[in-house]
């Protein structure tokens, strides 16, 4: 992460994002495998990334499966989302 650039990290406990979903989870209409039975259209992260990209910002996620909990027979993990300035 470069100095003097905007860097924001947001940590949240939410449904597990599998490692192979890290890139595709931001695509239009894509929902994580562990969220298929929940309401939603797969547009939230797509729209967020689109809006941030329009302002020279990137959005990405790093899931941490080592900090995990089971709730209602579903796995929840610590997911960290990063917003970083992307001016080339």
Coordinates of C-alpha atoms in Angstrom, one line a residue:
X1 CA 0.0 0.0 0.0
X2 CA 1.5 3.3 -1.1
X3 CA 2.1 6.2 1.2
X4 CA 0.0 9.4 0.7
X5 CA -2.9 7.5 -0.9
X6 CA -6.3 6.9 0.5
X7 CA -6.5 3.5 2.2
X8 CA -9.5 2.3 4.1
X9 CA -10.1 -1.2 5.6
X10 CA -13.4 -2.4 6.8
X11 CA -13.6 -5.6 8.8
X12 CA -16.8 -7.5 9.2
X13 CA -18.0 -10.9 10.2
X14 CA -20.2 -12.2 7.4
X15 CA -20.9 -15.3 5.5
X16 CA -17.8 -17.1 4.3
X17 CA -16.3 -15.9 1.1
X18 CA -14.4 -18.8 -0.5
X19 CA -10.8 -18.1 -1.7
X20 CA -11.8 -18.9 -5.3
X21 CA -14.6 -16.2 -5.1
X22 CA -12.3 -13.3 -4.2
X23 CA -12.1 -12.0 -7.8
X24 CA -15.6 -12.9 -9.0
X25 CA -17.6 -11.8 -6.0
X26 CA -17.6 -8.2 -7.5
X27 CA -19.0 -9.2 -10.8
X28 CA -22.5 -8.2 -11.8
X29 CA -25.1 -10.7 -10.5
X30 CA -22.6 -12.9 -8.8
X31 CA -23.3 -14.2 -5.2
X32 CA -21.1 -16.2 -3.0
X33 CA -21.9 -19.9 -2.7
X34 CA -22.6 -19.5 0.9
X35 CA -25.3 -16.8 0.2
X36 CA -27.3 -18.6 -2.4
X37 CA -30.3 -19.2 0.0
X38 CA -30.4 -15.5 1.1
X39 CA -32.3 -12.7 -0.5
X40 CA -30.3 -10.5 -2.9
X41 CA -29.5 -10.1 -6.5
X42 CA -25.7 -10.0 -6.5
X43 CA -25.6 -6.3 -7.3
X44 CA -24.4 -4.7 -4.0
X45 CA -20.6 -5.4 -4.3
X46 CA -20.8 -4.8 -8.1
X47 CA -22.3 -1.4 -7.7
X48 CA -20.0 -0.5 -4.9
X49 CA -16.9 -1.4 -6.9
X50 CA -18.3 0.4 -10.0
X51 CA -18.9 3.6 -8.0
X52 CA -15.5 3.5 -6.4
X53 CA -13.7 2.8 -9.7
X54 CA -15.4 5.9 -11.2
X55 CA -13.6 7.9 -8.5
X56 CA -10.1 6.2 -9.0
X57 CA -10.6 3.8 -6.1
X58 CA -10.4 0.0 -6.0
X59 CA -12.3 -2.4 -3.8
X60 CA -11.1 -5.8 -2.9
X61 CA -11.6 -8.4 -0.1
X62 CA -9.4 -10.7 1.8
X63 CA -11.3 -13.4 3.7
X64 CA -9.8 -14.8 6.9
X65 CA -11.0 -18.4 7.5
X66 CA -8.9 -18.7 10.6
X67 CA -11.4 -16.5 12.5
X68 CA -14.6 -18.3 12.0
X69 CA -17.8 -19.1 13.8
X70 CA -20.8 -21.2 13.3
X71 CA -24.3 -19.6 13.5
X72 CA -27.5 -21.4 12.6
X73 CA -25.4 -24.1 10.9
X74 CA -23.7 -21.6 8.6
X75 CA -20.1 -20.5 8.6
X76 CA -19.2 -16.9 9.3
X77 CA -15.7 -15.5 8.9
X78 CA -13.8 -12.3 9.4
X79 CA -13.8 -10.6 5.9
X80 CA -11.7 -7.5 5.4
X81 CA -12.7 -5.2 2.5
X82 CA -10.1 -2.6 1.3
X83 CA -10.7 0.6 -0.5
X84 CA -7.5 2.0 -2.0
X85 CA -6.7 4.9 -4.2
X86 CA -5.8 3.9 -7.8
X87 CA -4.2 6.8 -9.6
X88 CA -1.7 5.8 -12.2

